[in-house]
Amino acid sequence: MKSCALSNVKKVSLELGGKSPLVIFADCDLNKAVQMGMSSVFFNKGENCIAAGRLFIEDSIHDQFVQKVVEEVGKMKIGNPLDRDTNHGPQNHHAHLQKLVEYCRRGVEEGATLVCGGRQVPRPGFFFEPTVFTDVEDHMFIAKEESFGPIMIISRFADGDVDTVLSRANATEFGLASGVFTRDISKALYVSDKLQAGTVFVNTYNKTDVAAPFGGFKQSGFGKDLGEAALNEYLRVKTVTFEY
């Protein structure tokens, strides 16, 4: 933005960071929530701008959700990304791998529970284990900062306390994407309206479309890609007024 201002006041559209919240209610389809929750975090080794940076799980299903996730993580095949049977490939470069190691170390240091993963895979390449943290409190570094890696950050919330979990989910400087899982359409509409993010996924995740405008709120940037709204980023509006 500064360089655009100092040059010739170029128009700019920015997609920046994210720490996208995913809220999973007890009335969801649990098996689907587990599968999509994993996809929301582990897709492309977590190197995904809209990855779910933090999962909020309703208290009554929290332990069951975590158990199912850990079971599924254990089934993931780590290997060559060009092999169609591979579920989890290497990180982009060594510096990022080291950042993920430090990220997990800090999570443990601040008191979060490392359920699985958290280490480099002992094989050639920049492979990092799919990782799950629970008991993550709002003040912790890993609750606020984006990892951009395969690290699932899980926090619990009290049964039925919709407004409090919304407040916690919105307590981030970012606003790129978000998600909610529930069978209650009224709850889904209420939550999607209140979430401060440019995209809200309901009972799915990572499902985008060329016709659907994409872009963030707050420190995640401004402007839109995709959809009719994206065309406005390339247009200038002119008014011509005349008498005859």
Short mmCIF file of C-alpha atoms in Angstrom, two decimals:
data_model
loop_
_atom_site.label_atom_id
_atom_site.label_comp_id
_atom_site.label_asym_id
_atom_site.label_seq_id
_atom_site.Cartn_x
_atom_site.Cartn_y
_atom_site.Cartn_z
CA MET A 1 0.00 0.00 0.00
CA LYS A 2 2.85 2.36 0.83
CA SER A 3 4.68 1.73 -2.44
CA CYS A 4 1.46 2.25 -4.40
CA ALA A 5 0.85 5.54 -2.62
CA LEU A 6 4.39 6.79 -3.14
CA SER A 7 4.46 5.93 -6.84
CA ASN A 8 1.29 7.01 -8.62
CA VAL A 9 -1.55 6.05 -6.23
CA LYS A 10 -2.19 2.69 -7.83
CA LYS A 11 -5.34 0.86 -6.93
CA VAL A 12 -4.46 -2.31 -5.03
CA SER A 13 -6.29 -5.44 -3.91
CA LEU A 14 -4.73 -7.39 -1.06
CA GLU A 15 -5.19 -10.94 0.21
CA LEU A 16 -3.12 -11.24 3.37
CA GLY A 17 -2.90 -13.67 6.29
CA GLY A 18 -5.60 -15.65 8.02
CA LYS A 19 -6.44 -17.47 11.24
CA SER A 20 -9.76 -18.88 10.14
CA PRO A 21 -12.06 -20.23 12.89
CA LEU A 22 -14.10 -23.38 12.40
CA VAL A 23 -16.96 -23.81 14.89
CA ILE A 24 -18.32 -27.35 15.28
CA PHE A 25 -21.56 -27.78 17.22
CA ALA A 26 -22.74 -30.97 18.90
CA ASP A 27 -25.74 -31.25 16.55
CA CYS A 28 -23.50 -31.70 13.49
CA ASP A 29 -22.92 -34.80 11.40
CA LEU A 30 -19.88 -35.80 13.44
CA ASN A 31 -18.24 -38.09 10.90
CA LYS A 32 -18.51 -35.43 8.21
CA ALA A 33 -17.24 -32.77 10.61
CA VAL A 34 -14.19 -34.91 11.38
CA GLN A 35 -13.40 -35.50 7.71
CA MET A 36 -13.95 -31.90 6.68
CA GLY A 37 -12.20 -30.61 9.80
CA MET A 38 -9.13 -32.59 8.86
CA SER A 39 -9.32 -31.36 5.29
CA SER A 40 -9.65 -27.79 6.54
CA VAL A 41 -6.31 -28.12 8.35
CA PHE A 42 -4.24 -30.73 6.52
CA PHE A 43 -5.11 -30.00 2.87
CA ASN A 44 -1.89 -29.18 0.98
CA LYS A 45 0.10 -29.78 4.20
CA GLY A 46 -1.61 -26.77 5.76
CA GLU A 47 -0.05 -24.42 3.21
CA ASN A 48 -3.43 -22.97 2.38
CA CYS A 49 -4.48 -19.35 2.90
CA ILE A 50 -7.97 -20.28 4.13
CA ALA A 51 -6.88 -23.22 6.30
CA ALA A 52 -8.83 -23.53 9.55
CA GLY A 53 -6.36 -21.99 11.96
CA ARG A 54 -8.44 -22.82 15.01
CA LEU A 55 -11.24 -25.29 15.70
CA PHE A 56 -13.84 -24.63 18.39
CA ILE A 57 -15.56 -27.87 19.43
CA GLU A 58 -18.70 -27.94 21.57
CA ASP A 59 -17.94 -29.54 24.92
CA SER A 60 -20.24 -32.57 24.69
CA ILE A 61 -18.56 -33.90 21.52
CA HIS A 62 -15.03 -32.59 22.13
CA ASP A 63 -13.42 -35.82 23.35
CA GLN A 64 -15.11 -37.95 20.70
CA PHE A 65 -14.08 -35.52 17.96
CA VAL A 66 -10.44 -35.55 19.09
CA GLN A 67 -10.40 -39.35 19.32
CA LYS A 68 -11.74 -39.73 15.79
CA VAL A 69 -9.29 -37.17 14.40
CA VAL A 70 -6.31 -38.91 16.00
CA GLU A 71 -7.47 -42.24 14.58
CA GLU A 72 -7.73 -40.75 11.09
CA VAL A 73 -4.36 -38.99 11.36
CA GLY A 74 -2.81 -42.37 12.10
CA LYS A 75 -4.09 -43.63 8.74
CA MET A 76 -2.54 -40.81 6.71
CA LYS A 77 0.19 -41.91 4.29
CA ILE A 78 3.18 -39.57 4.30
CA GLY A 79 5.29 -39.64 1.16
CA ASN A 80 5.97 -38.48 -2.37
CA PRO A 81 3.33 -35.91 -3.36
CA LEU A 82 3.44 -37.23 -6.95
CA ASP A 83 2.20 -40.60 -5.69
CA ARG A 84 -1.61 -40.68 -5.87
CA ASP A 85 -1.76 -42.79 -2.69
CA THR A 86 0.01 -40.11 -0.66
CA ASN A 87 -2.12 -38.11 1.79
CA HIS A 88 0.58 -35.84 3.17
CA GLY A 89 3.62 -34.42 1.41
CA PRO A 90 6.62 -32.28 2.42
CA GLN A 91 6.53 -28.63 3.44
CA ASN A 92 7.61 -26.03 0.91
CA HIS A 93 11.12 -25.35 2.24
CA HIS A 94 13.45 -25.92 5.17
CA ALA A 95 12.96 -22.55 6.84
CA HIS A 96 9.22 -23.15 7.02
CA LEU A 97 9.77 -26.62 8.47
CA GLN A 98 11.90 -25.12 11.23
CA LYS A 99 9.22 -22.51 11.87
CA LEU A 100 6.67 -25.29 12.44
CA VAL A 101 8.97 -27.06 14.88
CA GLU A 102 9.34 -23.83 16.85
CA TYR A 103 5.59 -23.17 16.65
CA CYS A 104 4.86 -26.53 18.30
CA ARG A 105 7.57 -26.05 20.90
CA ARG A 106 5.97 -22.78 21.89
CA GLY A 107 2.53 -24.38 22.08
CA VAL A 108 3.79 -27.02 24.50
CA GLU A 109 5.69 -24.39 26.49
CA GLU A 110 2.53 -22.32 26.99
CA GLY A 111 0.55 -25.30 28.27
CA ALA A 112 -1.38 -26.66 25.30
CA THR A 113 -1.67 -30.46 25.06
CA LEU A 114 0.23 -31.99 22.15
CA VAL A 115 -1.93 -35.00 21.29
CA CYS A 116 0.07 -36.19 18.30
CA GLY A 117 2.75 -35.02 15.88
CA GLY A 118 4.77 -31.90 16.46
CA ARG A 119 8.01 -33.16 14.94
CA GLN A 120 9.87 -33.53 11.68
CA VAL A 121 9.34 -36.92 10.08
CA PRO A 122 12.61 -38.95 10.27
CA ARG A 123 13.09 -39.34 6.52
CA PRO A 124 14.76 -37.31 3.75
CA GLY A 125 12.82 -34.18 2.83
CA PHE A 126 10.97 -31.40 4.60
CA PHE A 127 8.24 -33.62 6.04
CA PHE A 128 6.38 -32.55 9.18
CA GLU A 129 4.02 -34.80 11.09
CA PRO A 130 0.30 -33.98 11.01
CA THR A 131 -0.17 -32.41 14.43
CA VAL A 132 -3.06 -31.99 16.86
CA PHE A 133 -3.15 -29.65 19.87
CA THR A 134 -5.97 -29.55 22.43
CA ASP A 135 -6.61 -27.44 25.55
CA VAL A 136 -5.63 -24.33 23.63
CA GLU A 137 -6.52 -21.15 25.52
CA ASP A 138 -7.34 -17.83 23.86
CA HIS A 139 -4.20 -16.06 25.09
CA MET A 140 -1.74 -18.61 23.69
CA PHE A 141 0.55 -17.87 20.77
CA ILE A 142 -0.77 -20.82 18.75
CA ALA A 143 -4.35 -19.61 19.28
CA LYS A 144 -3.55 -16.28 17.66
CA GLU A 145 -0.78 -16.86 15.11
CA GLU A 146 -1.09 -18.61 11.76
CA SER A 147 1.13 -21.67 11.38
CA PHE A 148 0.61 -22.20 7.62
CA GLY A 149 1.28 -25.85 8.32
CA PRO A 150 -0.43 -29.16 9.21
CA ILE A 151 -1.25 -28.21 12.79
CA MET A 152 -4.79 -28.57 14.16
CA ILE A 153 -5.50 -26.15 17.01
CA ILE A 154 -8.51 -27.29 19.09
CA SER A 155 -10.35 -25.33 21.77
CA ARG A 156 -13.56 -26.33 23.49
CA PHE A 157 -16.61 -24.22 24.29
CA ALA A 158 -19.54 -24.72 26.66
CA ASP A 159 -22.63 -26.47 25.34
CA GLY A 160 -25.15 -24.04 23.92
CA ASP A 161 -22.99 -20.95 24.39
CA VAL A 162 -23.23 -19.66 20.83
CA ASP A 163 -22.55 -15.98 21.46
CA THR A 164 -19.45 -16.60 23.57
CA VAL A 165 -17.85 -18.88 20.98
CA LEU A 166 -18.66 -16.31 18.31
CA SER A 167 -16.92 -13.64 20.35
CA ARG A 168 -13.86 -15.89 20.73
CA ALA A 169 -13.87 -16.83 17.04
CA ASN A 170 -13.96 -13.15 16.04
CA ALA A 171 -11.24 -12.13 18.51
CA THR A 172 -8.54 -12.20 15.83
CA GLU A 173 -6.96 -9.51 13.72
CA PHE A 174 -7.69 -11.61 10.63
CA GLY A 175 -10.90 -12.30 8.72
CA LEU A 176 -10.19 -14.33 5.60
CA ALA A 177 -12.42 -17.39 6.03
CA SER A 178 -14.41 -19.32 8.62
CA GLY A 179 -16.74 -22.27 8.98
CA VAL A 180 -19.58 -23.80 10.97
CA PHE A 181 -20.93 -27.33 11.27
CA THR A 182 -24.49 -27.82 12.51
CA ARG A 183 -27.73 -29.47 11.40
CA ASP A 184 -29.70 -26.45 12.65
CA ILE A 185 -30.19 -24.13 9.67
CA SER A 186 -31.26 -21.22 11.88
CA LYS A 187 -28.10 -21.56 13.92
CA ALA A 188 -26.02 -21.83 10.75
CA LEU A 189 -27.52 -18.62 9.37
CA TYR A 190 -27.06 -16.78 12.67
CA VAL A 191 -23.44 -17.86 13.05
CA SER A 192 -22.53 -17.17 9.42
CA ASP A 193 -24.00 -13.67 9.75
CA LYS A 194 -22.01 -12.92 12.93
CA LEU A 195 -18.65 -14.37 11.86
CA GLN A 196 -16.35 -11.55 10.74
CA ALA A 197 -14.84 -13.15 7.68
CA GLY A 198 -15.07 -12.73 3.93
CA THR A 199 -16.00 -16.38 3.42
CA VAL A 200 -18.09 -18.68 5.63
CA PHE A 201 -18.35 -22.40 4.89
CA VAL A 202 -21.42 -24.19 6.27
CA ASN A 203 -21.13 -27.98 6.69
CA THR A 204 -18.21 -28.01 4.25
CA TYR A 205 -14.78 -26.40 3.85
CA ASN A 206 -12.35 -25.35 1.11
CA LYS A 207 -15.20 -25.42 -1.41
CA THR A 208 -14.80 -22.36 -3.63
CA ASP A 209 -16.29 -21.42 -6.98
CA VAL A 210 -15.21 -19.02 -9.72
CA ALA A 211 -18.58 -17.25 -9.39
CA ALA A 212 -18.25 -16.71 -5.62
CA PRO A 213 -16.38 -13.52 -4.56
CA PHE A 214 -13.34 -14.26 -2.41
CA GLY A 215 -11.48 -11.85 -0.14
CA GLY A 216 -10.86 -10.98 3.49
CA PHE A 217 -11.90 -8.56 6.21
CA LYS A 218 -9.75 -6.74 8.79
CA GLN A 219 -6.00 -7.50 8.53
CA SER A 220 -6.68 -10.19 5.93
CA GLY A 221 -6.92 -7.44 3.34
CA PHE A 222 -9.51 -5.92 1.04
CA GLY A 223 -10.73 -6.34 -2.50
CA LYS A 224 -12.17 -9.46 -4.11
CA ASP A 225 -10.97 -12.24 -6.38
CA LEU A 226 -13.48 -14.29 -8.37
CA GLY A 227 -17.09 -13.51 -9.17
CA GLU A 228 -18.50 -10.34 -10.66
CA ALA A 229 -17.04 -8.37 -7.75
CA ALA A 230 -13.51 -9.23 -8.96
CA LEU A 231 -14.12 -7.39 -12.22
CA ASN A 232 -14.56 -4.15 -10.30
CA GLU A 233 -10.90 -4.35 -9.26
CA TYR A 234 -9.97 -3.80 -12.92
CA LEU A 235 -12.51 -1.12 -13.77
CA ARG A 236 -12.76 2.66 -13.46
CA VAL A 237 -16.17 4.24 -13.18
CA LYS A 238 -16.68 7.39 -15.25
CA THR A 239 -19.61 9.78 -15.07
CA VAL A 240 -20.48 11.85 -18.11
CA THR A 241 -23.01 14.65 -17.59
CA PHE A 242 -24.29 16.73 -20.51
CA GLU A 243 -27.20 18.82 -21.65
CA TYR A 244 -28.73 18.82 -25.10
#
